[in-house]
PDB file of C-alpha atoms in Angstrom:
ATOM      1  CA  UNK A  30       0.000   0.000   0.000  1.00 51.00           C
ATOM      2  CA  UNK A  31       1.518   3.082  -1.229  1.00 64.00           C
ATOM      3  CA  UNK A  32      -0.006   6.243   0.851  1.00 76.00           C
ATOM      4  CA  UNK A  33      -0.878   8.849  -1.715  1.00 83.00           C
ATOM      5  CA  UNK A  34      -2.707  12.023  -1.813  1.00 83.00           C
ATOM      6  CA  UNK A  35      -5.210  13.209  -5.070  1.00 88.00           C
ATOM      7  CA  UNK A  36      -3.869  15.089  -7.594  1.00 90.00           C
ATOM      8  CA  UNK A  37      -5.511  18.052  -7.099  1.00 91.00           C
ATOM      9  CA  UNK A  38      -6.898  18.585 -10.376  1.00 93.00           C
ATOM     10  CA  UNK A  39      -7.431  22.704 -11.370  1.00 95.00           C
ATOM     11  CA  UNK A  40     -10.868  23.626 -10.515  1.00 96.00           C
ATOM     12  CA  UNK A  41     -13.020  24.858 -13.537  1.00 97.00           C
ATOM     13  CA  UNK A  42     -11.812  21.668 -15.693  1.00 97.00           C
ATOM     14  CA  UNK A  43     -15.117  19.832 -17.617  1.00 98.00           C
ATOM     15  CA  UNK A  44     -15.971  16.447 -16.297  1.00 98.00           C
ATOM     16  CA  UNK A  45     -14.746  13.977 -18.022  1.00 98.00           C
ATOM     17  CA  UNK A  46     -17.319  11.792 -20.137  1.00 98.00           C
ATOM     18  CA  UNK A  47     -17.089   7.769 -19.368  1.00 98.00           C
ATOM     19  CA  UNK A  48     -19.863   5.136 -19.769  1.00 98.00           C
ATOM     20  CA  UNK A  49     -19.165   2.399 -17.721  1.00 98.00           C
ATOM     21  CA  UNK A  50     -21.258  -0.590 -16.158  1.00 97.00           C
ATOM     22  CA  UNK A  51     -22.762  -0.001 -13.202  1.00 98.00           C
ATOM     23  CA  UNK A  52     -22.265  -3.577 -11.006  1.00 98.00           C
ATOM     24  CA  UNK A  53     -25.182  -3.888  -9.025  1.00 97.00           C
ATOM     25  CA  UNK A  54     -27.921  -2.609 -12.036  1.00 97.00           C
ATOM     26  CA  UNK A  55     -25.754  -3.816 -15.109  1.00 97.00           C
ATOM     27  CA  UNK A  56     -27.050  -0.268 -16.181  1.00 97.00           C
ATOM     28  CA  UNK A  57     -24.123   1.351 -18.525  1.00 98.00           C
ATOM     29  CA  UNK A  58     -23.318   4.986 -16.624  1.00 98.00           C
ATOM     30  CA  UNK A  59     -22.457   8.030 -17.969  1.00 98.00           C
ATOM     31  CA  UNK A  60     -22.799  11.959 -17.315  1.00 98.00           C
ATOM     32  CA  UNK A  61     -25.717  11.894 -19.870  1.00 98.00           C
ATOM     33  CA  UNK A  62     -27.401   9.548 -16.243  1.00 98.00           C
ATOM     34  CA  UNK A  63     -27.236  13.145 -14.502  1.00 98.00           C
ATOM     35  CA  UNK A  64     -28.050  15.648 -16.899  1.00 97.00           C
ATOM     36  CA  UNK A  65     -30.825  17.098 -14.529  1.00 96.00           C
ATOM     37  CA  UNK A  66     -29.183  17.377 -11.431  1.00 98.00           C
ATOM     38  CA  UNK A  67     -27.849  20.730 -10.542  1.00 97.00           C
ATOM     39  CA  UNK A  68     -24.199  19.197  -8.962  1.00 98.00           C
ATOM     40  CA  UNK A  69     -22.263  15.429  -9.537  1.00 98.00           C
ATOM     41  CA  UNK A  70     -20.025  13.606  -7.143  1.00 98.00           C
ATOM     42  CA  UNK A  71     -17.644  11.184  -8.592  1.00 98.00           C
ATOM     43  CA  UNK A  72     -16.168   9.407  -5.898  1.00 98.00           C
ATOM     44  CA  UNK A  73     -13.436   6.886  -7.233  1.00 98.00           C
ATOM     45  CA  UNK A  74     -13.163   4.008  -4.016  1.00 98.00           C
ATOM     46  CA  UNK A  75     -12.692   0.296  -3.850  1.00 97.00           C
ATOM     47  CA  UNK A  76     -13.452  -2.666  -1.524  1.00 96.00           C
ATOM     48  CA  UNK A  77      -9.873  -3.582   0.089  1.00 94.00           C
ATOM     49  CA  UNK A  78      -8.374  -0.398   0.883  1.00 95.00           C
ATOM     50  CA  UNK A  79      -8.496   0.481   4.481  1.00 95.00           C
ATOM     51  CA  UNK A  80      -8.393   4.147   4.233  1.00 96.00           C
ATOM     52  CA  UNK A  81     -11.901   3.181   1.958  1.00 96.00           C
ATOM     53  CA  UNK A  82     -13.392   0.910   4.642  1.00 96.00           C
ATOM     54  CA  UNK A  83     -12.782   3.714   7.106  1.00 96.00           C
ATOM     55  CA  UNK A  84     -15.155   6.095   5.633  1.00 97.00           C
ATOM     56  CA  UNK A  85     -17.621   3.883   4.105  1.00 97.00           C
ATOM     57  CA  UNK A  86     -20.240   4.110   6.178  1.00 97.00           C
ATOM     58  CA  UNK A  87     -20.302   8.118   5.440  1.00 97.00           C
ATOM     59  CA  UNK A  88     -19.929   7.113   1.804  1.00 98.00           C
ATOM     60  CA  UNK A  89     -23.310   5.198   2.326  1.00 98.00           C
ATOM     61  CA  UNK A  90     -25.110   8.306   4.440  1.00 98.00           C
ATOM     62  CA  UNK A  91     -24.146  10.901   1.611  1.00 98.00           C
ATOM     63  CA  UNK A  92     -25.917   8.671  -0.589  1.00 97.00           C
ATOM     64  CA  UNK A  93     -29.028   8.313   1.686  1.00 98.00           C
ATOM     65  CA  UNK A  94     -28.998  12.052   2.430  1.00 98.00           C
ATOM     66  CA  UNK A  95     -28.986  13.016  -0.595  1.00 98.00           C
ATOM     67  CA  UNK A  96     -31.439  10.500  -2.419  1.00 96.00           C
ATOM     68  CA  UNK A  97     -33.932  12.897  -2.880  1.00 95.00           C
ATOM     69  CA  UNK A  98     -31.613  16.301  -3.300  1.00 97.00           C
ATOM     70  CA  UNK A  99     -30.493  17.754  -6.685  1.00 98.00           C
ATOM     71  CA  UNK A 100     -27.258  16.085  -6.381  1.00 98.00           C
ATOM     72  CA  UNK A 101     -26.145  12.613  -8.719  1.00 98.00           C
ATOM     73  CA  UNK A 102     -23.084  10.797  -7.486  1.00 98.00           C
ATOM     74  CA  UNK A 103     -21.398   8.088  -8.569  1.00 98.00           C
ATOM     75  CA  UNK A 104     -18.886   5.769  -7.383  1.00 98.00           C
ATOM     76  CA  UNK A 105     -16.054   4.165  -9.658  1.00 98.00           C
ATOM     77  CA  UNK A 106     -13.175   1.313  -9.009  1.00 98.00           C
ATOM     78  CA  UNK A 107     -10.311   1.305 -11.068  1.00 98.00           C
ATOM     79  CA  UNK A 108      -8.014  -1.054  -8.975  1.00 97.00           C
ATOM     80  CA  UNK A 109      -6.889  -4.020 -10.820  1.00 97.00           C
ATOM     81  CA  UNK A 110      -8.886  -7.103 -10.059  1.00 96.00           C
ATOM     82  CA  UNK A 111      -6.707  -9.675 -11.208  1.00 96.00           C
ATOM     83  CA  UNK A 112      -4.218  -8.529  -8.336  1.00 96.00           C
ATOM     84  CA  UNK A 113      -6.897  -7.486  -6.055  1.00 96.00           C
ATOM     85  CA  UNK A 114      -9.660 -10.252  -6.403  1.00 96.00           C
ATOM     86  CA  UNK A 115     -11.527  -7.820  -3.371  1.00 95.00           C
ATOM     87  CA  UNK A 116     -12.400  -5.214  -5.947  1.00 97.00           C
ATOM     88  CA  UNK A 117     -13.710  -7.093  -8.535  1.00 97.00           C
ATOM     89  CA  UNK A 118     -17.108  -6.574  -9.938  1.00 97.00           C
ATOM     90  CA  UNK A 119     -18.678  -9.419  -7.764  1.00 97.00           C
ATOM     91  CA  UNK A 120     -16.911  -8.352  -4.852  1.00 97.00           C
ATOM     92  CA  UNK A 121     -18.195  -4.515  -5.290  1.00 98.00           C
ATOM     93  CA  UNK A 122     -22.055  -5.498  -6.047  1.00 98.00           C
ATOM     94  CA  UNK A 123     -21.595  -7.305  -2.590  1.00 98.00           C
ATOM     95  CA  UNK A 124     -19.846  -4.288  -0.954  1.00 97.00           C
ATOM     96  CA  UNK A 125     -22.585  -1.930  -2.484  1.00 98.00           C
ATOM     97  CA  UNK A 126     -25.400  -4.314  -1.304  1.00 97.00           C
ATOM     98  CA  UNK A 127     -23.541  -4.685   2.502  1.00 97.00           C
ATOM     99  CA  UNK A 128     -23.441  -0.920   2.233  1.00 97.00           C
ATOM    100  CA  UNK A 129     -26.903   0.222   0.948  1.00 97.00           C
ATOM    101  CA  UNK A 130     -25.325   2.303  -1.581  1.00 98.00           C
ATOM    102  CA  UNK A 131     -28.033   4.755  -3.450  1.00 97.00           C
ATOM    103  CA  UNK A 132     -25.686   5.412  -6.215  1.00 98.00           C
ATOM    104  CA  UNK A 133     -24.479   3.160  -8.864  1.00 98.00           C
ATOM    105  CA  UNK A 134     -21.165   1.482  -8.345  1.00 98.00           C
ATOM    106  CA  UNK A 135     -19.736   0.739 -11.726  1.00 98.00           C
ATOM    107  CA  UNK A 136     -16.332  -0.804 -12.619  1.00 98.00           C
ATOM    108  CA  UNK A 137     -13.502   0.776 -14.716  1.00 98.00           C
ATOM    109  CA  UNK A 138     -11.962  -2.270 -16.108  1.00 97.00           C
ATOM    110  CA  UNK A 139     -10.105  -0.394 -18.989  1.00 98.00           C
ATOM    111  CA  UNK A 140      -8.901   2.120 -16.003  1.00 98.00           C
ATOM    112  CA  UNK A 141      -9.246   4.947 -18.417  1.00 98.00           C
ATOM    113  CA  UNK A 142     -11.822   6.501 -17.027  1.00 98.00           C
ATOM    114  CA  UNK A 143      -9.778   6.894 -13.574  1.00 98.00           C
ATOM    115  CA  UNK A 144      -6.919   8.388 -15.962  1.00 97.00           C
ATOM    116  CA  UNK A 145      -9.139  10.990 -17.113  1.00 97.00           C
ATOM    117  CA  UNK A 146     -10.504  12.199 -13.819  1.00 98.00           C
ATOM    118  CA  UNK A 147      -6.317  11.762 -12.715  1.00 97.00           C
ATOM    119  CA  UNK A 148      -7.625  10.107  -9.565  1.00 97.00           C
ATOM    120  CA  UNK A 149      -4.668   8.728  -7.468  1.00 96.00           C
ATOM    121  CA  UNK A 150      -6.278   7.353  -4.380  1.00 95.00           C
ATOM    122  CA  UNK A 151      -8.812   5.414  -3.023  1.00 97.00           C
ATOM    123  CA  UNK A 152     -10.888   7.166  -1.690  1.00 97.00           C
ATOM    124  CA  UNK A 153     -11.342  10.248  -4.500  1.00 97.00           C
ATOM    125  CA  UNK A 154     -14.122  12.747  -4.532  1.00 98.00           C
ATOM    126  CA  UNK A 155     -14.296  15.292  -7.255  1.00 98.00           C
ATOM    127  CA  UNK A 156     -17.695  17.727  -7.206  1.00 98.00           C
ATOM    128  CA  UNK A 157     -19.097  19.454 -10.198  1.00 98.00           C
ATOM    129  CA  UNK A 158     -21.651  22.015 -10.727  1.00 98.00           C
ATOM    130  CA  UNK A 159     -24.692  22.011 -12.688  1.00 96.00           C
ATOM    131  CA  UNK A 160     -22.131  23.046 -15.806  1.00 97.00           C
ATOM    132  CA  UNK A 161     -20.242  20.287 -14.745  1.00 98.00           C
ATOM    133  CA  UNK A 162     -17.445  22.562 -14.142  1.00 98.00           C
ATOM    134  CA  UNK A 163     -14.812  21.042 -11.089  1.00 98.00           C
ATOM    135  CA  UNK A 164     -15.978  22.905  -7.884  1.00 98.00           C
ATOM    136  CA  UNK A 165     -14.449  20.861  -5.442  1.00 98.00           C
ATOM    137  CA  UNK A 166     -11.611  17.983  -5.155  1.00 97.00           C
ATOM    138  CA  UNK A 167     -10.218  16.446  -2.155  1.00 94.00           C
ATOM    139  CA  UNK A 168     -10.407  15.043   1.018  1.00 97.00           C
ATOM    140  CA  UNK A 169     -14.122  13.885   2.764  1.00 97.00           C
ATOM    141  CA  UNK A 170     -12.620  15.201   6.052  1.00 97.00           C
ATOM    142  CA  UNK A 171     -10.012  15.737   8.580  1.00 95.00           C
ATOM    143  CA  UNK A 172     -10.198  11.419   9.806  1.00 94.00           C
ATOM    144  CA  UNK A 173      -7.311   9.015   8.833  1.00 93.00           C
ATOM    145  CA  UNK A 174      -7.861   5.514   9.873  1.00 93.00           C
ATOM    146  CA  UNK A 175      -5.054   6.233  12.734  1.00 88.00           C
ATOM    147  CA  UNK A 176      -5.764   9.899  13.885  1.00 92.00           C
ATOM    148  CA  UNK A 177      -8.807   9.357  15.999  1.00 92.00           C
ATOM    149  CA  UNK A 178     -10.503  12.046  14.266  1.00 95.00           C
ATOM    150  CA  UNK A 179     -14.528  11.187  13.948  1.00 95.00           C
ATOM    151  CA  UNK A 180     -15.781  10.470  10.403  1.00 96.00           C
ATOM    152  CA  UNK A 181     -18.302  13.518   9.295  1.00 96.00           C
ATOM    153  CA  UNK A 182     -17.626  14.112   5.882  1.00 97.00           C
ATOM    154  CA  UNK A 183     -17.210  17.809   6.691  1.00 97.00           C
ATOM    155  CA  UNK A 184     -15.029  19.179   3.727  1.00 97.00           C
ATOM    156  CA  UNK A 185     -17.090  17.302   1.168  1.00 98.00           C
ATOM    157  CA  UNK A 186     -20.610  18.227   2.773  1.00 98.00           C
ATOM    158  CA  UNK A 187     -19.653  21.887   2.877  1.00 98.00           C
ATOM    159  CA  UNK A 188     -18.766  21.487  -0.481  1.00 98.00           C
ATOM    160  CA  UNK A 189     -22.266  19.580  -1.800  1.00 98.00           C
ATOM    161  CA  UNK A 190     -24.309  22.267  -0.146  1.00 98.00           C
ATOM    162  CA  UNK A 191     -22.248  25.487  -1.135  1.00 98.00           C
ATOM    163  CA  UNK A 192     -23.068  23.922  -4.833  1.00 97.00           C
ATOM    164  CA  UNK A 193     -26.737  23.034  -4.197  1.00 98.00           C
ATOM    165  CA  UNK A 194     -27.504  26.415  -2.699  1.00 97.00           C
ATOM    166  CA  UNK A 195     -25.943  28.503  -5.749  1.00 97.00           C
ATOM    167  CA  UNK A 196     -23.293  29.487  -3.465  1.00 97.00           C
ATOM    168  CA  UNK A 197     -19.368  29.543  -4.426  1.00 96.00           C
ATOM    169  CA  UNK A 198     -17.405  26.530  -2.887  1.00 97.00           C
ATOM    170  CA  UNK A 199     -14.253  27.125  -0.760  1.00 94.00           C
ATOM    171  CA  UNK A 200     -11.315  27.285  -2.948  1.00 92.00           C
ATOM    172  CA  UNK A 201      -8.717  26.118   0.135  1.00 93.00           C
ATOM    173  CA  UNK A 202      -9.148  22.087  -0.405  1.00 97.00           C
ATOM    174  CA  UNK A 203      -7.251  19.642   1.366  1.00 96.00           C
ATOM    175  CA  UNK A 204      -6.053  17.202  -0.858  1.00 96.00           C
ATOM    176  CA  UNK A 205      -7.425  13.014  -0.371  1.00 95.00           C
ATOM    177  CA  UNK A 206      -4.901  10.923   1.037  1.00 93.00           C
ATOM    178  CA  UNK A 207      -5.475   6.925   0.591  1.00 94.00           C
ATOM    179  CA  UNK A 208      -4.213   3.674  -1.266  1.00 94.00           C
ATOM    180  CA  UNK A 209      -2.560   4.219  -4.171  1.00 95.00           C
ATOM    181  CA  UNK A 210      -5.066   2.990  -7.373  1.00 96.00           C
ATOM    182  CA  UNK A 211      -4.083  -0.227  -8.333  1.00 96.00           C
ATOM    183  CA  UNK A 212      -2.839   0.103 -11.786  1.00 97.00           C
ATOM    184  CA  UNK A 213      -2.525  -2.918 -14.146  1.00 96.00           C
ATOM    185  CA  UNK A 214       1.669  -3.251 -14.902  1.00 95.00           C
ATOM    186  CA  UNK A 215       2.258  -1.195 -17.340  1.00 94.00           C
ATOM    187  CA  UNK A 216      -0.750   0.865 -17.705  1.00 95.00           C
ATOM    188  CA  UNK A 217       0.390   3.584 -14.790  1.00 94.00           C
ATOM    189  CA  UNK A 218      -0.529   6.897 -15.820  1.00 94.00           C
ATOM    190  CA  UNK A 219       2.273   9.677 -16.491  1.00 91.00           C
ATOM    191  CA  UNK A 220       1.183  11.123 -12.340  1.00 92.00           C
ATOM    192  CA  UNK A 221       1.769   7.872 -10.777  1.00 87.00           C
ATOM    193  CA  UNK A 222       4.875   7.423  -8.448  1.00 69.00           C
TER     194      UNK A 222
END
């Protein structure tokens, strides 16, 4: 496990198309799934990682809360499954159906789609406005699995309702800090390592 914080893409950049199978629906997912909802989250997670499985129970209440709001999220793996049987497809339905997830849960087999969005770790959230402009990428909150700090989502909340309430989001953002993605060998991307 390589500890590794997001890349911090530059707010304003366009969200990056994909259309990817969701696991649990066998829906195919893309933006075109959100057109009328005034804010995305694309949160890229997996099963195994711990720094994951410390916050999923707050990934599961955002998408409770928000069922009904004008927010879409969706969450994405792009960890290698051969090497990490725990985050393939059949392994995420299960985590998604453990979890109650109210968001699709799709797979990114060809891991291009994690490439695009330069995610780095598991977990990565990256929020876009109703012009699916980035607004807000980075950490959920202050809590590491080691720190003793509760888990509240804080950072990423502010965040969601700042966008839902027509209201500028706070440009200092703490970068995410998790498990490295796990990329196939020899398909790193150019901001790995």
């Amino acid at each position: 496990m390589a500890l590794t914080a997001s890349t911090m893409l530059p707010l304003g950049t366009n969200a990056p198309d994909f259309h990817l199978l969701d696991v649990v629906s066998g829906e195919m997912i893309s933006l075109s799934n959100f057109v009328d909802k005034k804010a995305l989250l694309v949160m890229f997670i997996c099963r195994h990682c711990p720094f994951v499985k410390h916050v999923q129970q707050e990934l599961a209440k955002l998408g409770k809360d928000y069922s009904q709001s004008d927010l879409g999220i969706v969450a994405i793996s792009a960890n290698d499954a051969n090497n990490y049987p725990d985050d393939a497809p059949d392994a995420l339905k299960a985590m998604a159906h453990e979890l109650g997830f109210k968001f699709p849960l799709c797979y990114d087999e060809s891991q291009e789609t994690a490439k695009a969005y330069t995610a780095a770790c598991t977990p990565d959230f990256f929020l876009f406005d109703g012009d699916r402009k980035l607004v807000y990428r980075g950490q959920l909150d202050d809590s590491r699995p080691s720190n003793n700090k509760p888990v509240t989502g804080a950072d990423l909340r502010a965040a969601i309702e700042a966008v839902l309430a027509s209201k500028p989001v706070n440009s200092e953002q703490k970068p995410s800090i998790g498990c490295n993605i796990k990329w196939k060998p020899g398909n790193e991307p150019s901001y790995f390592g």
